[in-house]
XYZ file of C-alpha atoms in Angstrom:
727
model
C 98.169 113.994 94.894
C 99.590 114.648 91.234
C 97.338 116.091 88.923
C 94.344 114.423 87.735
C 94.693 112.312 84.473
C 91.983 111.950 81.743
C 92.375 108.302 80.107
C 95.196 108.100 78.047
C 94.848 108.317 74.285
C 97.382 105.308 73.571
C 98.432 103.045 76.453
C 101.367 101.536 75.256
C 102.928 104.891 74.645
C 101.856 105.866 78.294
C 100.418 109.377 77.232
C 97.499 111.833 78.377
C 96.349 114.963 79.003
C 95.422 116.724 81.891
C 92.716 118.663 81.977
C 93.203 122.686 82.711
C 91.764 122.925 86.070
C 93.987 119.586 87.270
C 96.680 120.792 85.631
C 97.024 124.491 87.124
C 95.908 123.620 90.785
C 93.149 121.369 91.497
C 93.113 118.563 94.109
C 92.563 115.447 94.768
C 88.913 115.449 95.428
C 89.424 113.777 98.961
C 92.304 116.362 100.225
C 91.139 118.908 102.731
C 87.911 119.875 101.058
C 85.608 122.073 103.541
C 82.549 119.498 103.985
C 78.426 121.005 104.208
C 75.283 118.917 104.384
C 76.088 114.799 104.187
C 75.089 114.083 100.925
C 77.226 116.267 99.623
C 80.084 115.447 101.886
C 79.717 112.005 100.172
C 79.811 113.421 96.673
C 83.228 114.938 97.576
C 84.837 111.542 99.183
C 85.411 111.854 102.732
C 88.298 112.418 104.291
C 88.273 110.060 107.240
C 91.745 111.794 108.683
C 95.411 112.439 106.543
C 95.819 109.403 105.998
C 92.561 107.843 104.665
C 89.797 108.756 102.089
C 86.488 106.731 102.092
C 84.376 107.167 98.986
C 80.614 106.219 98.962
C 81.307 103.197 97.231
C 83.367 101.806 99.866
C 86.805 102.403 97.694
C 89.977 103.558 99.883
C 91.999 105.909 99.180
C 95.617 105.317 101.399
C 97.470 108.567 101.233
C 101.325 107.884 100.622
C 103.737 110.578 101.599
C 106.617 108.822 100.692
C 107.474 107.967 97.168
C 107.264 104.996 94.960
C 110.149 104.429 92.678
C 110.064 100.414 91.935
C 111.171 99.593 95.537
C 107.676 98.950 96.426
C 107.266 101.170 99.299
C 103.304 102.570 97.843
C 102.444 99.018 98.628
C 103.909 98.279 101.848
C 103.124 101.307 103.283
C 99.531 101.199 101.830
C 99.689 97.636 103.571
C 100.075 98.979 106.888
C 97.485 101.526 106.664
C 94.926 99.198 105.617
C 95.921 96.888 108.468
C 95.445 98.868 110.696
C 91.766 100.225 108.926
C 90.841 96.749 108.968
C 89.339 97.391 105.011
C 88.882 95.208 102.394
C 92.409 95.214 100.268
C 90.656 94.863 97.065
C 89.161 98.110 97.341
C 92.176 100.016 98.097
C 94.429 102.643 96.355
C 96.440 105.369 96.689
C 97.312 109.500 96.051
C 100.447 111.607 96.938
C 99.344 114.322 99.156
C 101.524 117.025 98.002
C 104.359 118.899 99.757
C 102.717 121.982 99.692
C 99.561 120.542 101.562
C 101.765 119.164 104.022
C 103.311 122.720 105.301
C 99.708 123.910 105.341
C 98.916 120.831 107.718
C 101.449 121.559 109.968
C 103.356 118.819 108.282
C 100.233 116.428 109.230
C 102.336 113.336 106.896
C 105.570 114.060 108.405
C 108.776 113.076 106.220
C 108.121 113.458 102.475
C 111.707 112.298 101.779
C 112.661 108.678 100.483
C 115.645 107.043 100.430
C 118.082 105.293 103.142
C 115.206 102.266 103.055
C 113.275 104.479 105.018
C 110.503 104.579 103.628
C 108.597 102.179 106.565
C 110.998 101.667 108.880
C 110.910 104.861 110.006
C 107.256 105.926 109.327
C 105.425 102.481 110.190
C 104.055 103.522 113.899
C 102.343 106.842 112.678
C 100.935 105.620 109.346
C 99.620 102.322 111.259
C 98.032 105.149 113.947
C 96.468 106.789 110.740
C 94.365 103.654 109.666
C 94.143 102.632 113.380
C 92.318 106.424 113.841
C 89.965 106.099 110.658
C 88.978 102.474 112.064
C 88.000 103.823 115.039
C 86.136 107.256 113.384
C 84.509 104.915 111.257
C 82.940 102.135 114.162
C 81.914 105.153 116.300
C 79.990 106.420 113.815
C 78.033 103.294 112.862
C 77.506 103.259 116.777
C 76.164 106.420 117.281
C 74.144 105.902 113.938
C 72.678 102.415 115.964
C 72.540 104.449 119.292
C 74.708 101.667 120.666
C 78.540 101.215 122.475
C 81.061 100.991 119.648
C 82.824 98.177 122.038
C 79.641 96.015 120.663
C 80.598 96.788 117.112
C 83.509 94.741 114.820
C 85.369 96.339 111.812
C 86.243 93.446 109.196
C 86.563 93.975 105.875
C 85.299 97.271 105.184
C 82.345 96.412 107.214
C 81.134 97.446 110.784
C 78.560 94.069 112.154
C 76.835 95.090 115.603
C 76.681 91.988 117.851
C 73.703 92.003 119.579
C 71.321 92.935 116.713
C 73.146 91.566 113.470
C 73.134 95.190 111.738
C 75.676 96.075 109.651
C 76.561 98.764 107.579
C 79.963 99.398 105.310
C 82.226 101.724 105.205
C 81.329 104.356 102.534
C 77.403 104.460 103.924
C 79.819 105.918 107.039
C 82.497 107.784 106.202
C 80.567 111.492 105.544
C 79.546 111.229 109.352
C 82.910 109.904 110.047
C 84.710 112.318 109.025
C 82.805 114.811 111.278
C 84.482 113.248 114.289
C 87.359 114.218 116.276
C 90.440 111.723 115.206
C 91.832 110.086 118.263
C 95.138 110.632 119.525
C 97.334 107.522 119.689
C 94.724 104.402 118.802
C 96.399 101.111 119.927
C 97.895 98.941 117.041
C 97.671 95.079 116.561
C 100.346 92.895 117.651
C 102.450 92.137 114.380
C 101.296 88.320 114.837
C 97.878 89.084 114.240
C 98.294 90.653 110.879
C 96.398 89.754 107.987
C 96.725 91.934 105.591
C 100.225 92.942 106.254
C 103.226 90.555 106.511
C 101.748 89.072 103.979
C 102.936 88.407 99.988
C 100.417 90.960 98.534
C 100.635 91.753 94.208
C 101.721 95.463 94.731
C 99.093 98.115 93.746
C 100.957 99.434 90.409
C 101.772 96.069 88.535
C 98.345 96.610 86.164
C 99.199 100.762 85.174
C 102.893 99.742 84.465
C 101.921 96.890 82.527
C 99.119 98.220 80.199
C 101.203 101.653 79.804
C 98.665 104.084 81.778
C 101.235 104.531 84.569
C 102.793 108.454 84.177
C 105.880 109.273 84.377
C 107.943 112.571 84.013
C 108.698 111.956 80.913
C 105.813 110.795 79.511
C 103.749 114.271 81.266
C 101.692 116.409 78.826
C 100.025 119.407 79.378
C 97.843 122.058 77.645
C 100.001 124.262 75.389
C 102.846 123.101 76.451
C 106.465 123.643 75.320
C 110.073 121.453 75.586
C 113.448 122.166 76.588
C 116.591 120.647 76.295
C 119.649 121.661 78.084
C 123.298 121.523 78.111
C 125.554 122.397 81.143
C 129.397 122.589 81.617
C 130.906 119.484 80.930
C 133.464 120.464 83.621
C 132.168 120.453 86.916
C 132.190 123.944 88.313
C 132.807 125.140 84.901
C 130.573 128.277 83.201
C 129.064 129.362 79.532
C 131.726 131.988 77.923
C 129.197 132.780 75.097
C 127.377 130.864 72.497
C 126.004 131.447 68.572
C 122.124 131.771 69.591
C 120.830 133.596 66.378
C 121.482 130.096 64.291
C 119.395 127.525 66.981
C 116.396 129.892 66.700
C 116.501 129.679 63.198
C 115.774 125.976 63.406
C 112.177 124.406 62.806
C 109.903 124.730 66.623
C 112.302 127.102 68.501
C 110.559 128.890 70.566
C 114.145 130.704 72.459
C 117.751 130.002 73.601
C 118.632 131.066 76.540
C 121.388 131.007 79.195
C 120.338 128.681 82.418
C 122.672 130.018 85.184
C 126.519 130.472 84.921
C 127.133 127.129 83.370
C 124.021 125.437 80.967
C 122.538 126.832 77.545
C 118.909 125.747 76.925
C 116.500 125.385 73.773
C 112.863 125.836 73.897
C 110.768 123.841 71.252
C 106.883 123.054 69.971
C 108.593 119.127 70.590
C 111.750 117.827 72.336
C 113.371 116.486 69.578
C 113.098 119.669 67.489
C 114.717 121.365 71.008
C 117.592 118.694 70.839
C 118.423 118.952 67.249
C 118.716 123.044 67.857
C 121.081 122.494 71.134
C 122.915 120.330 69.264
C 123.702 122.780 66.370
C 124.655 125.341 68.769
C 128.510 125.986 69.443
C 129.201 126.632 73.051
C 132.027 127.821 74.365
C 132.880 127.283 77.983
C 135.255 127.387 80.509
C 136.023 124.860 82.752
C 138.552 126.739 85.046
C 140.976 124.638 87.057
C 138.717 121.424 87.501
C 139.488 120.959 83.551
C 143.174 119.789 84.503
C 141.616 116.956 86.818
C 141.673 113.025 85.445
C 141.133 109.933 86.691
C 144.798 109.236 87.520
C 145.169 112.474 89.583
C 142.342 111.740 92.070
C 143.868 108.245 92.627
C 147.108 109.896 93.470
C 145.515 112.001 96.194
C 144.052 109.267 97.305
C 146.637 106.885 97.362
C 148.332 109.354 99.444
C 145.855 109.441 102.073
C 146.236 105.526 102.897
C 149.086 106.900 104.968
C 148.224 110.247 105.857
C 148.825 110.684 109.810
C 145.693 112.644 110.463
C 142.213 110.863 109.899
C 138.837 110.960 110.972
C 137.799 108.113 113.842
C 134.924 106.187 113.341
C 135.732 102.627 115.512
C 138.665 102.024 117.592
C 138.669 99.342 120.335
C 142.452 98.745 121.879
C 145.202 99.434 121.134
C 145.522 98.741 116.911
C 148.988 99.626 116.825
C 150.487 97.422 119.762
C 148.054 94.974 118.698
C 149.711 94.542 115.207
C 153.135 94.999 116.360
C 152.908 91.705 118.531
C 151.118 89.564 115.850
C 152.621 86.598 115.105
C 151.480 87.031 110.977
C 150.324 90.367 109.679
C 148.304 90.703 106.419
C 147.776 93.511 104.276
C 145.810 94.872 101.286
C 145.328 97.895 99.509
C 141.124 97.964 97.863
C 139.583 100.269 95.385
C 136.543 101.909 94.412
C 135.163 104.112 91.516
C 132.887 106.566 90.647
C 129.265 105.186 89.450
C 126.554 106.435 88.183
C 123.061 106.065 89.332
C 121.898 105.572 85.600
C 118.197 105.519 86.169
C 116.142 104.842 83.146
C 114.353 107.565 82.954
C 116.865 110.980 82.814
C 116.370 113.440 85.174
C 112.972 115.907 84.020
C 110.552 118.505 85.516
C 107.171 120.435 83.848
C 106.874 124.163 85.322
C 104.763 126.751 85.056
C 105.651 129.879 86.108
C 103.155 133.344 86.462
C 103.511 136.348 88.541
C 101.053 134.914 91.114
C 101.941 131.394 91.086
C 104.689 128.792 90.637
C 103.632 124.738 89.564
C 106.242 121.538 89.059
C 105.443 118.368 88.513
C 108.268 116.042 88.456
C 108.812 112.573 89.649
C 111.501 113.000 93.274
C 112.946 111.246 96.287
C 111.986 114.024 98.233
C 108.840 116.680 97.639
C 109.331 119.116 100.239
C 112.591 119.901 98.966
C 111.906 119.666 95.614
C 108.981 122.952 96.815
C 111.434 124.519 98.567
C 114.097 124.539 95.175
C 110.570 125.683 93.400
C 110.229 128.348 95.788
C 113.772 129.273 95.616
C 114.262 129.865 92.190
C 110.211 131.381 91.184
C 111.146 134.193 93.651
C 108.020 133.720 95.303
C 106.664 132.245 98.675
C 106.644 128.800 99.437
C 103.454 129.580 99.814
C 102.698 130.020 96.136
C 104.237 127.336 94.715
C 103.230 123.666 94.849
C 104.854 120.582 93.464
C 103.251 117.529 92.331
C 104.780 114.457 92.270
C 104.993 111.776 89.664
C 106.580 107.711 90.284
C 109.932 107.668 89.796
C 111.453 105.798 86.309
C 113.629 104.848 88.622
C 115.895 107.058 91.592
C 118.387 105.183 93.810
C 119.527 108.386 95.239
C 119.562 110.581 92.588
C 116.492 112.019 92.585
C 116.895 113.398 96.591
C 119.132 116.075 94.693
C 116.881 118.310 93.453
C 119.522 120.681 90.577
C 116.888 120.326 87.881
C 114.462 121.649 89.560
C 115.903 125.171 89.085
C 117.014 124.739 85.790
C 113.248 124.365 84.956
C 111.716 126.493 86.719
C 114.093 129.504 85.280
C 113.211 127.898 81.926
C 109.529 128.729 82.995
C 109.983 131.931 83.856
C 111.284 133.034 80.491
C 107.965 131.698 79.024
C 105.569 133.576 81.909
C 102.284 131.181 81.712
C 103.371 128.419 79.550
C 104.172 124.515 80.953
C 107.811 123.604 79.881
C 108.908 120.184 80.385
C 112.736 119.903 80.592
C 113.948 116.764 79.676
C 117.466 115.700 80.181
C 119.123 113.865 76.822
C 120.481 110.665 78.314
C 124.746 112.023 77.763
C 123.507 115.161 79.847
C 121.847 112.510 82.758
C 124.972 110.650 82.858
C 127.667 112.895 82.651
C 125.931 115.795 85.734
C 125.385 112.841 87.635
C 125.761 113.061 91.529
C 128.181 110.109 91.433
C 129.443 107.221 94.127
C 131.827 108.692 96.019
C 134.956 107.207 95.062
C 137.985 105.618 97.484
C 140.483 103.304 98.388
C 141.221 101.680 101.734
C 144.254 99.978 103.264
C 143.668 96.981 105.777
C 145.835 95.703 107.415
C 145.326 92.521 110.019
C 147.188 91.221 113.155
C 146.631 87.057 113.821
C 148.002 85.173 116.802
C 149.637 82.252 116.411
C 146.356 79.930 116.554
C 144.793 82.043 113.639
C 143.093 84.539 115.323
C 142.493 88.338 114.520
C 143.849 89.695 116.979
C 144.379 93.814 115.454
C 142.871 95.319 112.473
C 143.746 98.556 110.832
C 140.879 99.900 107.989
C 141.963 103.345 106.452
C 139.918 104.924 104.110
C 140.748 107.313 101.851
C 137.989 109.458 99.670
C 135.004 111.586 99.470
C 133.492 112.446 101.784
C 129.206 112.700 100.693
C 128.484 115.001 103.384
C 131.331 117.604 102.998
C 129.615 117.605 99.099
C 125.621 118.077 99.626
C 124.909 118.849 103.341
C 128.476 120.180 104.795
C 126.645 121.918 107.739
C 125.611 118.094 108.891
C 129.804 117.006 109.187
C 130.582 116.089 112.998
C 133.642 118.463 114.013
C 134.874 117.337 109.972
C 133.997 114.353 110.514
C 131.511 112.610 108.022
C 129.709 110.057 109.875
C 128.180 108.105 106.623
C 131.552 107.265 105.542
C 131.799 104.332 108.031
C 128.537 102.709 107.207
C 128.180 98.921 108.606
C 131.974 99.622 110.313
C 130.591 101.246 113.380
C 130.725 100.043 116.788
C 126.500 100.276 116.530
C 123.636 101.746 115.685
C 121.940 100.689 112.072
C 125.354 99.377 110.149
C 126.794 97.719 112.944
C 129.917 96.218 112.669
C 129.678 92.677 113.020
C 133.051 90.910 114.664
C 134.841 90.309 117.535
C 138.354 92.548 117.170
C 139.954 93.280 120.016
C 142.551 95.698 118.768
C 140.495 97.571 116.327
C 141.028 101.329 114.290
C 138.490 102.173 111.313
C 139.310 105.737 109.967
C 138.947 108.152 107.395
C 141.134 110.689 105.204
C 138.916 112.727 103.319
C 139.851 113.477 100.162
C 137.375 115.568 98.026
C 137.720 115.998 94.187
C 135.770 118.012 92.550
C 133.500 115.354 91.314
C 129.760 116.290 93.220
C 129.395 112.978 94.628
C 125.528 111.770 95.802
C 123.428 109.123 97.994
C 123.732 106.164 95.413
C 121.732 103.069 96.415
C 123.572 101.231 99.263
C 126.005 104.201 99.947
C 128.592 103.910 101.656
C 127.952 100.135 102.574
C 128.681 98.820 99.559
C 132.735 99.401 99.072
C 132.744 99.090 103.065
C 131.489 95.781 102.377
C 133.766 94.809 100.129
C 136.472 96.083 101.853
C 135.796 94.355 105.118
C 134.629 91.343 103.667
C 136.791 90.408 101.111
C 139.709 91.084 103.732
C 138.427 88.888 106.208
C 138.461 86.319 103.626
C 142.189 86.780 103.060
C 142.421 86.091 106.757
C 140.872 83.239 106.279
C 143.091 82.254 103.887
C 146.272 83.257 105.220
C 145.250 81.302 108.517
C 144.390 77.925 106.892
C 140.758 78.197 108.042
C 137.657 77.754 106.230
C 136.001 81.460 105.800
C 133.162 80.307 107.097
C 134.368 78.706 110.374
C 136.986 82.024 110.333
C 134.151 84.511 110.589
C 132.180 81.947 113.012
C 135.160 82.564 115.621
C 134.627 85.981 115.192
C 130.817 86.823 115.751
C 130.117 84.952 118.722
C 128.985 88.260 120.036
C 126.706 89.490 117.090
C 124.475 86.517 116.994
C 122.146 88.142 114.080
C 124.697 88.664 111.683
C 125.874 85.242 112.482
C 122.240 83.777 112.026
C 121.893 85.186 108.159
C 125.178 84.007 107.222
C 124.453 80.413 108.924
C 120.658 80.589 106.834
C 122.724 81.550 103.862
C 125.442 79.071 103.676
C 123.260 76.345 105.099
C 120.636 76.775 101.598
C 123.748 77.163 99.675
C 125.330 73.964 100.917
C 128.063 75.380 102.177
C 130.670 72.658 103.159
C 129.612 70.036 100.735
C 130.702 69.960 97.181
C 129.867 72.276 94.216
C 129.233 71.208 90.890
C 132.061 70.586 89.371
C 134.029 73.819 88.001
C 132.253 75.602 90.679
C 132.993 77.535 93.217
C 131.389 79.573 96.263
C 132.445 82.573 98.133
C 130.272 84.756 100.964
C 129.522 87.957 102.556
C 127.742 89.165 105.568
C 126.990 92.797 106.371
C 124.447 95.063 108.483
C 122.898 97.988 107.169
C 119.876 100.125 107.693
C 119.144 98.242 110.463
C 119.130 94.740 108.060
C 121.208 91.917 108.375
C 122.291 90.266 105.290
C 124.488 87.711 104.094
C 124.858 86.094 100.881
C 126.836 83.011 99.252
C 127.655 83.089 95.498
C 128.508 80.482 92.974
C 130.579 80.727 90.256
C 132.297 79.488 87.350
C 135.847 81.172 85.044
C 136.529 79.034 82.012
C 140.285 78.541 81.049
C 139.933 81.909 79.116
C 139.006 84.056 81.855
C 135.082 84.055 81.034
C 133.465 84.940 84.398
C 130.112 82.920 85.083
C 127.812 83.956 87.903
C 125.174 80.625 88.499
C 123.377 81.228 91.973
C 123.632 83.742 94.421
C 121.941 82.543 98.163
C 120.959 85.772 99.885
C 119.331 85.896 103.904
C 117.942 89.332 105.017
C 116.247 89.936 108.239
C 114.674 92.805 108.695
C 113.003 92.527 111.717
C 109.218 92.602 110.507
C 107.977 92.102 106.909
C 105.305 93.407 106.184
C 105.488 92.264 102.325
C 107.544 89.135 102.118
C 107.205 88.548 98.195
C 108.418 92.761 97.861
C 111.386 91.678 99.782
C 112.550 88.751 98.198
C 112.281 91.504 94.547
C 114.212 93.502 96.291
C 116.729 91.769 96.975
C 116.774 90.378 93.786
C 116.773 93.945 92.267
C 119.787 94.816 94.744
C 122.030 92.085 92.856
C 121.084 93.034 89.477
C 121.955 96.559 90.503
C 124.966 95.667 92.642
C 126.361 92.601 90.638
C 126.131 95.646 87.586
C 128.417 97.882 89.778
C 130.829 95.027 90.942
C 131.526 93.880 87.275
C 131.018 96.830 84.738
C 130.475 100.163 87.125
C 133.398 102.695 86.280
C 133.200 106.543 85.796
C 136.305 108.064 84.940
C 137.789 110.787 84.296
C 139.590 113.197 81.446
C 140.175 116.697 81.586
C 137.723 117.594 84.344
C 134.532 115.839 82.911
C 133.138 112.578 82.978
C 133.671 110.134 80.211
C 131.164 107.768 80.419
C 128.289 109.445 78.250
C 125.763 106.291 77.775
C 125.287 103.056 78.234
C 127.268 101.589 75.495
C 130.788 102.963 77.404
C 128.626 102.595 80.944
C 127.656 98.883 81.034
C 124.601 97.360 83.502
C 123.998 93.479 83.685
C 122.444 91.948 80.777
C 119.653 89.673 81.010
C 121.895 86.653 80.548
C 124.526 87.142 82.792
C 121.787 87.426 86.090
C 122.032 84.392 87.823
C 119.306 82.698 89.816
C 118.419 84.458 92.767
C 117.145 82.641 96.387
C 116.210 84.881 98.756
C 115.710 83.767 102.785
C 113.178 86.154 104.446
C 114.156 85.794 108.613
C 112.364 88.572 110.188
C 113.193 87.873 113.643
C 110.893 90.834 115.042
C 111.438 93.247 117.949
C 112.863 95.938 115.203
C 111.976 97.640 111.907
C 114.979 97.351 109.034
C 115.085 98.308 105.557
C 114.635 96.263 102.620
C 115.597 98.380 99.592
C 119.420 98.688 99.732
C 121.154 96.439 102.471
C 121.409 93.198 100.452
C 123.157 95.110 97.428
C 126.605 95.422 100.066
C 127.218 91.808 100.125
C 126.327 90.971 96.147
C 129.986 92.092 95.228
C 132.043 90.898 98.069
C 130.465 87.644 97.636
C 131.181 87.437 93.459
C 134.633 88.690 94.780
C 135.273 86.282 97.152
C 133.975 82.910 95.011
C 136.316 84.791 91.903
C 139.060 83.826 94.493
C 138.153 80.055 95.355
C 137.780 79.727 91.149
C 141.245 81.318 90.295
C 143.049 82.293 93.275
C 143.331 86.102 92.129
C 142.728 88.572 94.438
C 140.477 91.568 92.927
C 141.242 94.456 94.337
C 140.166 96.867 92.392
C 136.479 97.645 90.921
C 135.412 96.785 88.426
C 135.763 93.206 88.381
C 135.517 93.354 84.002
C 138.783 95.045 83.672
C 140.488 92.463 85.272
C 142.050 89.152 83.902
C 140.738 86.470 85.224
C 142.754 83.696 83.729
C 143.954 81.061 86.574
C 147.284 82.067 88.743
């Protein structure tokens, strides 16, 4: 768990001070402590198993290994545990175990990484088992106390009753005894049709602290004696520090230290962060950008364009003979699309607080992967991993950015220069925007062949652009091929292609500029859905067929894809007249194990001003742990996806990212956000994600509606760069 806070001095400013024992290594009372006599164990809030702690007052603490960054995984996972535990939801709270504890206990909490919409879909089984095992132990403890068979006892809402005698006892009263029992393996789980807590639209557990300001994010953390650091890295990726003028900054108010961090950055440590930033701004730093300083958006675009017709490419999906299919087509349709670099742009910039001594290194940070943060801490500290620990805090936005660890080694390096003193490193907004891990830049060339009846008989989709895996995990390439590049376009799996095309080729000409790529919410589904779904609209238009009907004709072997598309279309009134001046567009896609579709309604004024009025979205994630959270995730994904569609673009000049703040990297304003109607339609039998899948259909649905409104086919994002005056 993260360091335990004393009640905040000023909730509106989210301030708090941490007692020294908790700040410097103390753990939550319920976590991994030995038990003595029963009275002592009662005081220590017994751990029933790794997932469940029950306090004497009947409070249930559920351990959550995944990270909460606004997506609701904290509440959803707690619902699954609480469902099997049969506890009182009103008495449920949560805590984070630490990655060091996870390693020390043979990874009892398993994967602590949070990304790829995997929080629930890849851990539902074992977290439910944790709740079921704890319930079994509590019932067994009560039965032993009464000297009756456990089969005669029943647990419900945190109370155990004996049918024969009518006796009852609360979980808190037997938790100490239950904690001494062996943990059963593979306890039976409930059928989802019998759920009473899971599957319900319960209120989120983290709403109140966010509203009253008591929720502590990494940027808020305060430790006794803490100093603050600001940092600036070479603006050209791959560049280095040549020299800097330290004495001037060292004489400024509050400054404690000016130091180089690694080969490419300079940091200032001061009493306050603002003092550190002002001193850093006063520094004269000479950089060596190297060969990358010659790279621009134009040179990158030229490289990608050449890849569209390159003879060699990695194959992601193949059926039939696409060359022969295109040659024999009655009509060919061709188009080229492009998708730019985009920034995660989290509200909370990257940050961490570290305290280093020759004996121990501790880090407090918002992270999507606590174990990776621990590994980065150990590597930077020069200490064995057993002498390091990371305390995870809620994330002020993640979207994939906080799955990387680049700010951790910086923080630890600075802390090593100030032994025994906690140091918080907080990136400025400008540093955060210009040193991200960007959504990869790609182009796509699509060629489709229609027969005389207007049916699609051949399709070649060539992607040219950056590979995320080549940039962040080259060991995961498959004979040089990046399987992630084909998300949503593969023959099967959790992002399967949803159309029947007898002759098909989807391939990727890998081209890797120097700008570091990263996993950005939705990852490659975003551009792949645009390329495919907008081109399907182009094919429908060329065939003279309604876009929905055209898709229906090619989706008969993909009933779940079609079901969400039909649901969204029906709710939106597809085929019926829209309001005067309003036009519709649609899209469907499968990503992260879920099926999604959207219909957008837009209008475009004579002057070319776009207004998105409404989006109807349907999603089938198999099971729905919290329908209200799914709806909120869909709405949030559209805000993020439409921001990318309308405005999101990072350009490169002289090897560096040009957009340094929100004045040049715009996001959607509240007044521009359309009404979102969500259809949650779980069909059961599988577990899909909900945090990312629907983001992929936002942009293509809007782009197709824009074409319906104007006759303009927008093929290069962002949409805001295009003149939308009627063709």
